Structures are given as C-alpha cells and as structure tokens.
Short mmCIF file of C-alpha atoms in Angstrom, two decimals:
data_model
loop_
_atom_site.label_atom_id
_atom_site.label_comp_id
_atom_site.label_asym_id
_atom_site.label_seq_id
_atom_site.Cartn_x
_atom_site.Cartn_y
_atom_site.Cartn_z
CA MET A 1 0.00 0.00 0.00
CA LYS A 2 1.26 3.42 -0.82
CA ALA A 3 2.13 5.51 2.14
CA ASN A 4 -0.46 8.16 1.41
CA LEU A 5 -3.27 5.75 0.55
CA THR A 6 -5.73 4.41 3.07
CA VAL A 7 -8.01 1.40 2.93
CA ARG A 8 -10.81 3.84 2.32
CA ASP A 9 -9.03 5.00 -0.84
CA PHE A 10 -8.74 1.42 -2.02
CA GLU A 11 -12.44 0.94 -1.36
CA LEU A 12 -13.02 3.87 -3.69
CA PHE A 13 -10.70 2.32 -6.30
CA SER A 14 -12.52 -1.00 -6.05
CA ALA A 15 -15.93 0.58 -6.40
CA TYR A 16 -14.59 2.64 -9.32
CA LEU A 17 -13.34 -0.48 -11.11
CA ASP A 18 -16.70 -2.19 -10.58
CA GLY A 19 -18.71 0.82 -11.72
CA GLN A 20 -20.24 1.37 -8.29
CA LEU A 21 -19.48 5.08 -7.93
CA SER A 22 -21.82 7.95 -8.69
CA PRO A 23 -20.86 10.34 -11.51
CA ALA A 24 -19.85 12.96 -8.94
CA GLU A 25 -17.62 10.49 -7.11
CA ILE A 26 -16.06 9.35 -10.38
CA LYS A 27 -15.27 12.94 -11.35
CA ARG A 28 -13.68 13.68 -7.98
CA LEU A 29 -11.64 10.48 -8.01
CA GLU A 30 -10.38 10.99 -11.55
CA GLU A 31 -9.21 14.47 -10.64
CA GLN A 32 -7.25 13.02 -7.75
CA LEU A 33 -5.84 10.29 -9.97
CA ASP A 34 -4.61 12.89 -12.46
CA ALA A 35 -2.97 14.85 -9.68
CA ASN A 36 -1.32 11.84 -7.99
CA PRO A 37 0.71 9.41 -10.10
CA GLU A 38 1.01 7.11 -7.08
CA TRP A 39 -2.74 6.82 -6.92
CA ARG A 40 -2.83 5.97 -10.61
CA GLU A 41 -0.22 3.25 -10.09
CA ALA A 42 -2.08 1.76 -7.13
CA LEU A 43 -5.30 1.72 -9.13
CA SER A 44 -3.51 0.01 -11.99
CA GLU A 45 -2.22 -2.76 -9.70
CA LEU A 46 -5.66 -3.30 -8.26
CA GLU A 47 -7.11 -3.46 -11.74
CA ALA A 48 -4.54 -6.07 -12.78
CA THR A 49 -5.42 -8.17 -9.74
CA ARG A 50 -9.08 -7.98 -10.56
CA ARG A 51 -8.44 -8.91 -14.17
CA LEU A 52 -6.28 -11.88 -13.23
CA LEU A 53 -8.95 -13.22 -10.89
CA ARG A 54 -11.60 -12.79 -13.56
CA SER A 55 -9.46 -14.86 -15.91
CA ALA A 56 -9.26 -17.75 -13.45
CA PRO A 57 -10.53 -20.97 -15.01
CA ARG A 58 -14.13 -21.92 -14.41
CA TYR A 59 -15.05 -25.43 -13.42
CA ARG A 60 -17.79 -27.50 -14.91
CA ALA A 61 -20.02 -29.25 -12.45
CA PRO A 62 -18.76 -32.85 -12.44
CA ARG A 63 -22.34 -34.10 -12.56
CA ASN A 64 -25.88 -32.85 -12.47
CA PHE A 65 -27.23 -31.99 -9.05
CA THR A 66 -30.87 -32.39 -10.02
CA ILE A 67 -33.15 -34.02 -7.49
CA SER A 68 -34.85 -37.28 -8.31
CA ALA A 69 -38.54 -37.82 -7.66
CA GLU A 70 -37.68 -40.42 -5.04
CA THR A 71 -35.37 -38.03 -3.19
CA ALA A 72 -38.00 -35.30 -3.43
CA ARG A 73 -40.59 -37.61 -1.86
CA SER A 74 -38.21 -38.42 0.99
CA LEU A 75 -37.60 -34.75 1.58
CA LYS A 76 -41.26 -33.76 1.72
CA PRO A 77 -42.10 -35.44 5.04
CA LYS A 78 -39.13 -33.75 6.65
CA ARG A 79 -40.69 -30.44 5.88
CA GLN A 80 -43.76 -31.49 7.81
CA LEU A 81 -41.72 -32.06 10.98
CA PHE A 82 -41.93 -28.41 11.86
CA PRO A 83 -45.23 -27.26 10.45
CA ALA A 84 -45.19 -24.28 12.77
CA PHE A 85 -41.58 -23.34 12.37
CA PRO A 86 -42.32 -19.67 11.71
CA VAL A 87 -43.44 -19.65 15.32
CA PHE A 88 -40.12 -21.10 16.41
CA ARG A 89 -38.37 -18.30 14.58
CA LEU A 90 -39.76 -16.06 17.27
CA SER A 91 -38.04 -18.09 19.97
CA SER A 92 -35.22 -15.62 20.40
CA ALA A 93 -37.67 -12.72 20.72
CA LEU A 94 -39.73 -14.71 23.20
CA ALA A 95 -36.64 -15.45 25.25
CA ALA A 96 -35.67 -11.79 25.31
CA LEU A 97 -39.17 -10.68 26.33
CA SER A 98 -39.30 -13.27 29.09
CA VAL A 99 -36.00 -12.12 30.53
CA LEU A 100 -37.19 -8.52 30.32
CA ALA A 101 -40.38 -9.45 32.18
CA VAL A 102 -38.34 -11.16 34.89
CA VAL A 103 -36.22 -8.07 35.34
CA ILE A 104 -39.21 -5.75 35.40
CA LEU A 105 -40.94 -7.91 37.98
CA GLN A 106 -37.79 -7.89 40.04
CA VAL A 107 -37.36 -4.14 39.94
CA VAL A 108 -40.96 -2.97 40.08
CA GLY A 109 -43.11 -5.83 41.19
CA LEU A 110 -41.15 -6.97 44.19
CA ARG A 111 -40.35 -3.63 45.72
CA ALA A 112 -43.56 -3.32 47.73
CA PRO A 113 -43.84 -7.02 48.62
CA ALA A 114 -40.28 -7.01 49.84
CA ALA A 115 -41.03 -4.21 52.26
CA ALA A 116 -44.15 -6.00 53.41
CA ASN A 117 -42.12 -9.10 53.99
CA LEU A 118 -39.89 -7.24 56.38
CA VAL A 119 -42.89 -6.36 58.49
CA ALA A 120 -44.07 -9.91 58.36
CA MET A 121 -40.67 -11.10 59.41
CA ALA A 122 -40.68 -9.07 62.59
CA PRO A 123 -42.72 -11.47 64.75
CA ALA A 124 -40.65 -14.36 63.55
CA MET A 125 -37.51 -12.56 64.41
CA GLU A 126 -38.88 -11.74 67.80
CA ALA A 127 -39.75 -15.33 68.48
CA ALA A 128 -36.44 -16.65 67.37
CA PRO A 129 -34.28 -15.22 70.11
CA MET A 130 -36.59 -16.61 72.74
CA GLU A 131 -35.58 -20.05 71.75
CA ASN A 132 -32.00 -19.03 71.54
CA SER A 133 -32.11 -17.46 74.93
CA ALA A 134 -33.42 -20.64 76.42
CA GLN A 135 -30.53 -22.52 74.99
CA LYS A 136 -28.04 -19.98 76.05
CA THR A 137 -25.66 -21.01 78.75
CA ALA A 138 -23.41 -18.81 80.75
CA GLY A 139 -19.84 -18.53 79.61
CA GLU A 140 -20.59 -19.26 76.02
CA GLU A 141 -19.59 -17.10 73.15
CA PRO A 142 -20.58 -13.49 73.31
CA GLU A 143 -24.05 -12.71 72.20
CA TYR A 144 -25.09 -10.73 69.24
CA THR A 145 -27.84 -8.46 70.31
CA PHE A 146 -30.54 -6.93 68.20
CA GLN A 147 -32.92 -4.32 69.32
CA TRP A 148 -36.10 -4.10 67.37
CA THR A 149 -37.86 -0.80 67.68
CA GLN A 150 -40.94 0.68 66.25
CA PRO A 151 -41.84 4.27 65.66
CA GLN A 152 -42.37 5.71 69.06
CA GLY A 153 -42.11 9.43 68.94
CA PHE A 154 -38.53 9.93 69.83
CA GLY A 155 -37.34 13.40 69.73
CA GLY A 156 -39.69 15.92 68.41
CA GLY A 157 -38.99 18.25 71.23
CA ASP A 158 -41.82 17.09 73.46
CA GLY A 159 -39.44 17.16 76.31
CA THR A 160 -40.20 13.77 77.66
CA GLY A 161 -37.00 12.42 76.38
CA VAL A 162 -37.83 8.94 77.47
CA SER A 163 -39.49 6.31 75.49
CA GLU A 164 -39.48 2.65 75.34
CA PRO A 165 -39.32 0.72 72.19
CA ALA A 166 -42.36 -1.36 71.59
CA GLY A 167 -40.40 -4.06 69.91
CA SER A 168 -38.81 -6.68 72.02
CA MET A 169 -35.14 -7.24 72.45
CA VAL A 170 -33.73 -9.76 70.13
CA THR A 171 -30.75 -11.70 71.17
CA GLY A 172 -28.99 -14.51 69.52
CA LYS A 173 -25.72 -16.24 69.52
CA TYR A 174 -23.18 -14.74 67.37
CA PRO A 175 -19.85 -16.44 67.05
CA SER A 176 -17.56 -13.55 66.61
CA SER A 177 -18.57 -10.61 68.66
CA GLY A 178 -20.90 -9.15 71.15
CA GLY A 179 -21.83 -6.28 68.99
CA ILE A 180 -25.28 -4.80 69.12
CA VAL A 181 -27.35 -4.05 66.14
CA THR A 182 -30.62 -2.31 66.34
CA TYR A 183 -33.26 -2.63 63.73
CA GLY A 184 -35.31 0.45 63.26
CA ASP A 185 -38.57 -0.60 61.77
CA GLN A 186 -39.57 2.14 59.45
CA GLN A 187 -42.83 0.69 58.36
CA PRO A 188 -45.56 2.99 59.41
CA GLN A 189 -47.90 0.98 61.52
CA PRO A 190 -51.23 1.87 62.96
CA ALA A 191 -50.05 1.00 66.44
CA ALA A 192 -47.13 3.33 66.29
CA GLY A 193 -47.86 6.20 68.54
CA GLY A 194 -46.27 9.45 69.23
CA MET A 195 -44.78 10.06 65.89
CA GLY A 196 -44.18 13.66 65.40
CA GLY A 197 -41.84 16.49 65.85
CA GLY A 198 -38.67 15.58 64.15
CA GLY A 199 -39.87 12.23 63.04
CA GLY A 200 -37.66 10.68 65.62
CA THR A 201 -38.08 7.04 65.04
CA GLY A 202 -34.40 6.52 64.93
CA ALA A 203 -32.71 3.42 65.94
CA ILE A 204 -30.92 3.19 69.18
CA VAL A 205 -27.46 2.02 68.53
CA LEU A 206 -25.62 1.14 71.61
CA PRO A 207 -21.98 0.48 72.02
CA PRO A 208 -21.51 -3.12 73.02
CA ASN A 209 -18.91 -2.25 75.58
CA ALA A 210 -21.19 0.16 77.29
CA LEU A 211 -24.13 -2.13 77.64
CA PRO A 212 -23.77 -5.76 78.54
CA SER A 213 -25.93 -7.99 76.50
CA GLU A 214 -27.13 -9.92 79.52
CA LYS A 215 -28.66 -6.76 80.74
CA MET A 216 -30.31 -6.18 77.48
CA ALA A 217 -31.77 -9.60 77.53
CA ASP A 218 -33.42 -8.79 80.81
CA GLY A 219 -35.26 -5.98 79.18
CA GLU A 220 -33.59 -3.08 80.85
CA MET A 221 -33.66 -0.44 78.28
CA PRO A 222 -31.37 2.50 78.25
CA SER A 223 -32.95 5.81 78.83
CA ARG A 224 -33.39 7.83 75.79
CA ALA A 225 -33.28 11.06 77.68
CA GLY A 226 -30.86 12.90 75.53
CA THR A 227 -29.99 10.63 72.72
CA ALA A 228 -26.44 11.83 72.73
CA GLU A 229 -25.94 10.04 75.98
CA ALA A 230 -26.17 6.61 74.52
CA SER A 231 -25.05 7.32 71.06
CA PRO A 232 -22.85 9.74 69.25
CA PRO A 233 -24.25 13.09 68.31
CA SER A 234 -24.69 12.01 64.75
CA GLN A 235 -27.34 9.57 65.88
CA SER A 236 -29.53 12.18 67.49
CA ALA A 237 -32.99 11.17 66.43
CA PRO A 238 -34.21 14.32 64.75
CA GLN A 239 -31.05 14.64 62.72
CA VAL A 240 -30.10 11.15 61.84
CA GLU A 241 -31.24 9.64 58.61
CA GLN A 242 -33.76 6.93 59.12
CA PRO A 243 -31.85 3.72 59.12
CA SER A 244 -33.53 0.93 57.27
CA ALA A 245 -33.56 -2.68 58.21
CA GLU A 246 -32.36 -3.59 54.76
CA ARG A 247 -29.29 -1.50 55.22
CA TYR A 248 -28.43 -3.21 58.43
CA PHE A 249 -29.02 -6.59 56.96
CA SER A 250 -26.60 -5.94 54.20
CA THR A 251 -23.94 -3.98 55.98
CA VAL A 252 -20.74 -5.44 57.19
CA ILE A 253 -19.94 -3.75 60.43
CA GLU A 254 -16.38 -3.42 61.35
CA GLY A 255 -15.38 -3.23 64.95
CA GLY A 256 -17.41 -2.52 68.01
CA GLY A 257 -16.62 1.09 68.53
CA PRO A 258 -19.02 3.66 69.76
CA ILE A 259 -19.94 4.62 66.22
CA LEU A 260 -21.49 1.77 64.39
CA GLY A 261 -19.42 0.81 61.43
CA LEU A 262 -16.26 2.43 62.68
CA PRO A 263 -13.74 0.37 64.54
CA ALA A 264 -12.93 1.29 68.06
CA PRO A 265 -9.32 2.06 68.80
CA GLY A 266 -7.44 -1.15 68.72
CA GLU A 267 -10.22 -3.06 67.07
CA GLY A 268 -9.36 -2.31 63.47
CA GLY A 269 -9.92 -5.28 61.26
CA LYS A 270 -12.36 -6.97 63.57
CA VAL A 271 -15.34 -7.66 61.42
CA ILE A 272 -18.84 -8.22 62.51
CA ASP A 273 -20.89 -9.46 59.66
CA SER A 274 -24.46 -8.70 60.32
CA SER A 275 -25.75 -10.11 57.10
CA ALA A 276 -24.16 -13.47 56.56
CA ASP A 277 -24.86 -15.81 59.45
CA GLU A 278 -27.32 -14.21 61.71
CA THR A 279 -29.48 -16.88 63.16
CA PRO A 280 -32.61 -14.74 63.49
CA VAL A 281 -32.41 -13.61 59.92
CA VAL A 282 -31.90 -17.08 58.56
CA ARG A 283 -34.72 -18.36 60.65
CA ALA A 284 -37.04 -15.65 59.45
CA GLU A 285 -36.18 -16.27 55.82
CA GLY A 286 -36.69 -19.94 56.26
CA GLU A 287 -40.18 -19.41 57.56
CA THR A 288 -41.24 -16.99 54.85
CA GLY A 289 -39.54 -18.99 52.12
CA ALA A 290 -41.87 -21.93 52.61
CA VAL A 291 -44.55 -20.24 50.50
CA LEU A 292 -43.25 -18.33 47.52
CA PRO A 293 -45.13 -15.16 46.60
CA PRO A 294 -47.00 -15.28 43.29
CA VAL A 295 -44.70 -12.71 41.77
CA ARG A 296 -41.69 -14.86 42.54
CA MET A 297 -43.46 -17.88 41.08
CA ALA A 298 -44.17 -15.88 37.92
CA GLN A 299 -40.54 -14.86 37.76
CA ILE A 300 -39.38 -18.44 37.99
CA ALA A 301 -41.87 -19.53 35.32
CA LEU A 302 -40.76 -16.71 33.02
CA GLY A 303 -37.13 -17.58 33.66
CA ILE A 304 -37.74 -21.20 32.70
CA LEU A 305 -39.64 -20.03 29.62
CA ALA A 306 -36.73 -17.79 28.66
CA VAL A 307 -34.24 -20.63 28.97
CA LEU A 308 -36.43 -22.98 26.92
CA ALA A 309 -37.06 -20.35 24.25
CA ALA A 310 -33.36 -19.55 24.03
CA ALA A 311 -32.56 -23.25 23.67
CA ALA A 312 -35.16 -23.53 20.91
CA ALA A 313 -33.71 -20.49 19.15
CA VAL A 314 -30.21 -21.98 19.25
CA PHE A 315 -31.53 -25.34 18.05
CA PHE A 316 -33.40 -23.94 15.07
CA ARG A 317 -30.58 -21.57 14.27
CA ALA A 318 -28.17 -24.50 14.17
CA ARG A 319 -30.47 -26.31 11.78
CA ARG A 320 -30.86 -23.14 9.73
CA ILE A 321 -34.60 -23.58 9.69
CA MET B 1 -40.28 -20.18 -19.14
CA ASP B 2 -38.57 -17.41 -17.20
CA GLU B 3 -36.97 -17.77 -13.79
CA ILE B 4 -39.84 -16.28 -11.79
CA ALA B 5 -42.32 -18.65 -13.40
CA LEU B 6 -39.99 -21.58 -12.76
CA VAL B 7 -39.66 -20.62 -9.11
CA GLU B 8 -43.44 -20.32 -8.78
CA SER B 9 -43.97 -23.73 -10.37
CA ALA B 10 -41.29 -25.27 -8.16
CA ARG B 11 -42.93 -23.86 -5.07
CA LYS B 12 -46.18 -25.48 -6.13
CA GLY B 13 -44.42 -28.83 -6.22
CA ASP B 14 -43.22 -28.99 -9.82
CA LEU B 15 -39.95 -30.92 -9.48
CA ASP B 16 -39.04 -30.47 -13.15
CA ALA B 17 -39.21 -26.72 -12.76
CA PHE B 18 -36.92 -26.88 -9.74
CA ASN B 19 -34.47 -29.12 -11.59
CA ARG B 20 -34.30 -26.64 -14.44
CA LEU B 21 -33.25 -24.02 -11.93
CA VAL B 22 -30.65 -26.46 -10.57
CA LEU B 23 -29.20 -26.93 -14.03
CA ALA B 24 -29.04 -23.18 -14.51
CA TYR B 25 -27.03 -22.56 -11.33
CA GLN B 26 -25.15 -25.77 -10.63
CA ASP B 27 -21.93 -24.65 -12.34
CA LEU B 28 -21.87 -21.41 -10.38
CA ALA B 29 -22.66 -23.25 -7.14
CA PHE B 30 -19.99 -25.86 -7.74
CA ASN B 31 -17.38 -23.22 -8.65
CA VAL B 32 -18.01 -21.21 -5.52
CA ALA B 33 -17.95 -24.33 -3.37
CA ALA B 34 -14.76 -25.63 -4.97
CA ARG B 35 -13.02 -22.27 -4.54
CA MET B 36 -14.23 -21.89 -0.99
CA LEU B 37 -13.21 -25.38 0.08
CA SER B 38 -10.23 -26.02 -2.24
CA ASP B 39 -11.54 -29.54 -2.43
CA VAL B 40 -13.39 -31.01 -5.41
CA GLU B 41 -15.05 -33.94 -3.66
CA LEU B 42 -16.24 -31.84 -0.75
CA ALA B 43 -17.45 -29.19 -3.18
CA GLU B 44 -19.56 -31.83 -4.91
CA ASP B 45 -21.11 -32.93 -1.62
CA VAL B 46 -21.68 -29.37 -0.50
CA THR B 47 -23.31 -28.40 -3.80
CA GLN B 48 -25.69 -31.33 -3.56
CA THR B 49 -26.46 -30.46 0.06
CA ALA B 50 -27.15 -26.85 -0.90
CA PHE B 51 -29.65 -27.79 -3.62
CA LEU B 52 -31.39 -30.24 -1.31
CA SER B 53 -31.64 -27.50 1.31
CA ALA B 54 -32.99 -25.15 -1.33
CA TYR B 55 -35.67 -27.65 -2.34
CA ARG B 56 -36.67 -28.24 1.26
CA SER B 57 -36.78 -24.51 2.01
CA LEU B 58 -38.62 -23.38 -1.10
CA ASP B 59 -41.50 -22.21 1.05
CA SER B 60 -39.22 -19.71 2.78
CA PHE B 61 -38.18 -18.04 -0.50
CA ARG B 62 -39.71 -14.59 -0.35
CA GLY B 63 -38.94 -13.41 -3.86
CA GLY B 64 -36.01 -11.35 -5.04
CA SER B 65 -33.05 -12.96 -6.75
CA PHE B 66 -33.30 -16.74 -6.80
CA LYS B 67 -29.63 -16.83 -7.74
CA SER B 68 -28.70 -14.97 -4.54
CA TRP B 69 -30.99 -17.19 -2.51
CA VAL B 70 -29.38 -20.36 -3.88
CA MET B 71 -25.91 -18.91 -3.35
CA ARG B 72 -26.81 -18.25 0.26
CA MET B 73 -27.54 -21.95 0.61
CA VAL B 74 -24.19 -22.72 -0.97
CA THR B 75 -22.15 -20.35 1.18
CA ASN B 76 -23.91 -21.52 4.35
CA ALA B 77 -23.18 -25.13 3.43
CA CYS B 78 -19.55 -24.14 2.75
CA TYR B 79 -19.21 -22.43 6.14
CA ASP B 80 -20.67 -25.51 7.82
CA GLU B 81 -18.28 -27.75 5.95
CA LEU B 82 -15.28 -25.55 6.77
CA ARG B 83 -16.10 -25.83 10.45
CA ARG B 84 -16.46 -29.59 10.20
CA ARG B 85 -13.33 -29.90 8.09
CA GLN B 86 -11.14 -28.32 10.73
CA ARG B 87 -10.85 -31.78 12.18
CA ARG B 88 -10.36 -33.59 8.86
CA PRO B 89 -7.60 -33.63 6.23
CA THR B 90 -8.49 -32.23 2.84
CA VAL B 91 -8.15 -33.34 -0.76
CA PRO B 92 -6.27 -30.76 -2.82
CA LEU B 93 -8.13 -28.87 -5.51
CA GLU B 94 -5.66 -29.99 -8.17
CA PRO B 95 -6.73 -33.52 -9.15
CA VAL B 96 -4.15 -36.25 -9.55
CA ASP B 97 -4.08 -39.27 -11.85
CA GLU B 98 -3.69 -42.89 -10.83
CA ASP B 99 0.06 -42.46 -10.31
CA ASP B 100 -0.50 -39.47 -8.02
CA GLU B 101 0.86 -37.18 -10.71
CA GLU B 102 -0.84 -33.84 -11.03
CA ILE B 103 -2.98 -33.52 -14.13
CA GLU B 104 -1.83 -30.36 -15.84
CA SER B 105 -5.06 -29.81 -17.69
CA PRO B 106 -7.84 -31.37 -15.66
CA SER B 107 -10.85 -32.48 -17.63
CA TRP B 108 -13.18 -30.56 -15.31
CA LEU B 109 -11.63 -27.26 -16.23
CA ALA B 110 -13.91 -25.38 -18.54
CA ASP B 111 -11.20 -24.01 -20.83
CA GLU B 112 -9.01 -26.77 -22.28
CA SER B 113 -7.92 -24.97 -25.44
CA GLY B 114 -4.43 -23.67 -26.07
CA SER B 115 -0.90 -24.89 -26.58
CA PRO B 116 0.82 -27.11 -23.98
CA GLU B 117 2.82 -24.11 -22.79
CA GLU B 118 -0.30 -22.05 -22.34
CA LEU B 119 -2.01 -24.86 -20.53
CA PHE B 120 0.97 -25.24 -18.23
CA GLU B 121 1.03 -21.53 -17.47
CA ARG B 122 -2.69 -21.51 -16.88
CA ALA B 123 -2.35 -24.38 -14.46
CA GLU B 124 0.40 -22.48 -12.63
CA MET B 125 -1.74 -19.40 -12.46
CA GLU B 126 -4.69 -21.45 -11.25
CA ARG B 127 -2.62 -22.86 -8.41
CA ALA B 128 -1.41 -19.41 -7.44
CA ILE B 129 -4.92 -17.97 -7.46
CA GLN B 130 -6.32 -20.81 -5.41
CA ARG B 131 -3.44 -20.61 -2.94
CA CYS B 132 -4.00 -16.88 -2.50
CA LEU B 133 -7.77 -17.26 -2.16
CA GLY B 134 -7.18 -19.96 0.43
CA SER B 135 -5.04 -17.55 2.45
CA LEU B 136 -8.00 -15.18 2.95
CA ASP B 137 -10.43 -15.35 5.82
CA GLU B 138 -13.72 -17.06 4.97
CA GLU B 139 -15.77 -13.87 4.66
CA PHE B 140 -13.22 -12.17 2.39
CA ARG B 141 -12.74 -15.35 0.38
CA ALA B 142 -16.47 -15.69 -0.28
CA VAL B 143 -16.70 -12.10 -1.48
CA ALA B 144 -13.60 -12.34 -3.66
CA ILE B 145 -14.79 -15.57 -5.26
CA MET B 146 -18.28 -14.31 -6.01
CA VAL B 147 -17.33 -10.81 -7.18
CA ASP B 148 -13.94 -11.26 -8.80
CA VAL B 149 -13.82 -14.88 -9.92
CA GLN B 150 -17.49 -15.39 -10.74
CA GLY B 151 -18.26 -11.81 -11.67
CA MET B 152 -21.38 -11.50 -9.55
CA ASP B 153 -22.95 -8.13 -8.90
CA TYR B 154 -22.40 -6.40 -5.54
CA LEU B 155 -26.13 -6.48 -4.80
CA GLU B 156 -26.38 -10.17 -5.58
CA VAL B 157 -23.45 -10.88 -3.27
CA ALA B 158 -24.91 -8.71 -0.52
CA ALA B 159 -28.16 -10.67 -0.75
CA ALA B 160 -26.34 -14.00 -0.88
CA LEU B 161 -24.27 -13.22 2.20
CA ASN B 162 -27.07 -11.35 3.95
CA LYS B 163 -24.74 -8.40 4.50
CA PRO B 164 -25.15 -4.68 3.81
CA LEU B 165 -23.88 -3.39 0.48
CA GLY B 166 -21.25 -1.28 2.23
CA THR B 167 -19.84 -4.35 3.95
CA VAL B 168 -19.52 -6.12 0.61
CA LYS B 169 -17.77 -3.12 -0.95
CA SER B 170 -15.34 -2.91 1.90
CA ARG B 171 -14.62 -6.63 1.86
CA VAL B 172 -14.04 -6.62 -1.90
CA ALA B 173 -11.46 -3.86 -1.56
CA ARG B 174 -9.66 -5.49 1.34
CA ALA B 175 -9.66 -8.88 -0.36
CA ARG B 176 -8.24 -7.37 -3.54
CA LEU B 177 -5.48 -5.67 -1.57
CA LYS B 178 -4.42 -8.96 -0.02
CA LEU B 179 -4.72 -10.82 -3.31
CA ARG B 180 -2.67 -8.13 -5.06
CA ASP B 181 0.20 -8.69 -2.65
CA CYS B 182 -0.15 -12.45 -2.89
CA LEU B 183 -0.38 -12.60 -6.69
CA ARG B 184 2.41 -10.18 -7.41
CA GLY B 185 4.80 -13.13 -7.76
CA ILE B 186 2.77 -14.79 -10.51
CA TRP B 187 3.08 -11.70 -12.73
CA GLU B 188 6.81 -11.84 -12.42
CA LEU B 189 6.93 -15.62 -12.82
CA LEU B 190 4.53 -15.83 -15.74
CA PRO B 191 4.71 -12.48 -17.50
CA SER B 192 3.20 -13.91 -20.67
CA ILE B 193 -0.06 -14.59 -18.89
CA TYR B 194 -0.11 -11.07 -17.61
CA ARG B 195 0.48 -9.76 -21.13
CA GLN B 196 -2.35 -11.94 -22.43
CA GLU B 197 -4.64 -10.58 -19.79
CA GLU B 198 -3.56 -7.08 -20.66
CA GLN B 199 -4.49 -7.73 -24.29
CA ARG B 200 -7.87 -9.12 -23.22
CA LYS B 201 -8.50 -5.97 -21.25
CA PRO B 202 -11.85 -4.58 -22.32
#
C-alpha cells in the first residue's frame, strides 16, 4: 500500500473499477488520480489483480445436481416435521421478552412485597431469640444483640425524652462478637404512637462495651433522655437519617466502637458481619420462604420459559430452519 | 419459461421446474464451493447439500433474486463444511491421476484450449490464485470468489451473504489488496499470462 493511501481510498478504487461510484464520485476520483501518479499506479495494480482473478478458469459441475422424484418424496415429510416453524423463529424474541419481564418484575413488582415481607418477618424474628435465649448457657460465646424498635415518637422536642421501644429485644448467639445491632422498623404501623416532631423514630445504637448484653436480655432499656448520651451526636434522632432494616441486613460492620461501622481504637480489622450468618435472619427467611409469593413464582416460570425459548432459538438456528 | 415462473412452479411442487433451476445454477454453485473449500469432492457434496436444502426450504423463499438465494444456501453449506473440516484432512483442488501425478489440464476445467505451454502456465496461475484465495479469511474469500472470480454483482453478493452493500464493498477492496500482494509473484513468474490478460482488457 502506498504511504499516502488508506483502505478507504482502495475501497473507492474498487468501487470505481466495478462501476459502483456515482458520476460525482467518479469525477472527484479521476481528478485526484490525475494529480497523484502514485494513486494511478495503485489503481492500476488493483485493476490487474481484478483482471487476473476474472481470468481464473471456471469449473464445470462434475455431474448434475438435479433431485430425483424419489429423493424429493423423501424430503417432503421432513418439511412437515416443523409445520409451525415460523413460530419457532420467534423463539429468540420470546426469550428476550421473558428475561425482560423477569427483570421488570424484580425491579418494580417486588419492591412493595419485599417491604411487606420485612414487616411480616418481625414477629418471627422476635420469636427466634426466645428459643436461643433458652438454649443460652453462661460462659458461652458473646451474644449478638438486636434491638427491634418501632416508631415511638422519639425526639420531636416534646421534652419527655424517654421512650421505650415497643419491639422486644432480640438476642442470639453470634460467634464472633458481642456487637449490638438495632433494627429500626420504618414501616408505618397503625399501632405506632407518638410520631411527630422531628420524626424521631431513629434506631438506638448502643456500644456493646457500654451495655452488657445480659442486661439487654433482661429488658432493661437504656434511657433515651438525651440521645447523645447513649449514642454519638450524629445519631440524634431528629437529625439522623432513618436507618432501614435492609441497610443493616446488608452492611458489614467493622469493629465494636461507639460509632457503628467504625472500629474502636485497637479493634481495626475486627469484622462483625451482620448479614451473613445471623441466626434470626436465617430463621425468618426460612419461615417466609416456605410459601413463595405469586410474583416470585411468575418470575421463575418466566425464567424457565426464557431458557427454553433460548434453547429452541439456538436449536433452530443451528439447523438453519 | 422465465426464472420467476420456474420458481413459482417449483414452489407449487413442480420438481421439473426446480431441476431446471438447478441446471441453470449448478456450475456457479460448484465453482463457488470448490473455490471456498479447495476440495473437489467436498465441493460436490456441498453443492448437492445446498440444492437439497434449497428444495426443502422453497416455502421460505420470499422473492427477489433466486440466484442470490441459492448462493446463500451454498455459502452456508460451505461455512458448515469448513467448520467440520477443521478436524479432517483435505483433498487438494488440483486432481491427480492414478500415479499421483498432477494432471496439468484437468478435464473438469472449462477451458481446455491452447498450446501445452499455455495450458501449463494456466495451471500455474490457477494454483497461485487458489493458494491466494485460500489464504483469505472465509468472509473475504467468499466475497472475492463471487465478485472477482465469478463476476457477480455487488447487490447479488450482498443478498447471498445477507450483509449490507457497504460491507460487501469494503470486503471486496480489502480482499483485492491482499490478493494483489499475494499474486504479485505470478506476474513476475509468468509475465506472458499477464500480457495476455492485458491484451484481453476490455
């Protein structure tokens, strides 16, 4: 290739040789050819190549490839095997639509049910620690303590400063740490009283070192008079962002420092995983998982349909039907 | 009877009409297959397979160029065979006689006229062309064979390969560039052929 010629130029030359250019393009190209001897030479070489290929010997078919009546009869039934094959041609589209429906159901359809499930899980989660507490023996591994609260009118400047969470304490064995995690139930419930002011439904997050879990299990709740007393200022109810249960379920908490999620001095690297092996959570999921919601069932059915349709598309594509 | 009428009759079950179409395109189909595969026996099988596929799929022919439609069957059968052949040895395109000697002027070549020297040079050129075509990727080879060797129209090739016209144009140019570099030696080795081709230049 000449240094100043690109593949695009050779595409023009090719189209020129095959008569595929418009009159305007031919005029422009011929002007450039007259101005550039190198272009003319390159075109000439390409033309010689084309001519040589055109002169290549042609073969005669070594025999006739006509189809006998017997062969034709044997072929006809094969065509009947897939009488509805135009339908199968839509397999790939069907697969794509099914997958799309699964995704849409996941994003839109399950958002509300998922929140409802959390509410439904609460009683199960409350019951679970009871059993665990009964099995608990002194001197065993430190407990992992959950505090389940409901909206109770924290904050709001009513001056009472004291409130008790309606939810029960949830305790369970946790193998690695005695950290405390509090679930703030954000679901508005009819029974929730005293909501107001600053919307202070915030979770109480207590430092594990400051509050022994045994005490928590006995139901002695810390006073909420002045939220800064039990938690850092950032967790003051009116100011703190409403923590969601989902967030706590999925957050890996590092360390047991006074600020949840931040390691206390000397505890860097100590990881408390609140999402992986929590007994209450697993127990709750196990109970709700026994009966799949209709939306989930539809998702599974659509997923299976997508896989089958995709397999059909690949099959018929391979057979070039 | 013209081609459209033959196709219509064939679609209605007239086997004779279909076979007349086969006779019209079997040389082209066999040439493309033989060039694509560099193997005469495989080309024969593939050509037969392509026409059988065409007969079975007549219902799916939606009009347009029947030639392009048949050539699509041929190229698809060639691609299938090339994938299968990756695990099998091939028979060279140049046929040999019983003593394994190459036949300089094979009987299946269309043009057998000329002096012994001319026939020898043509055979040399044929080998060079086939070797260079074989060095191209499948997609470029198919385009080069159909456009340059068989002289098919760009639109026919685009329909046969189910590719946009621009893709065909681009592939023709790129294939010619590679073939130019590959065939340069044959001009120097066999200048008389080149001169003959120059004289035949339209």
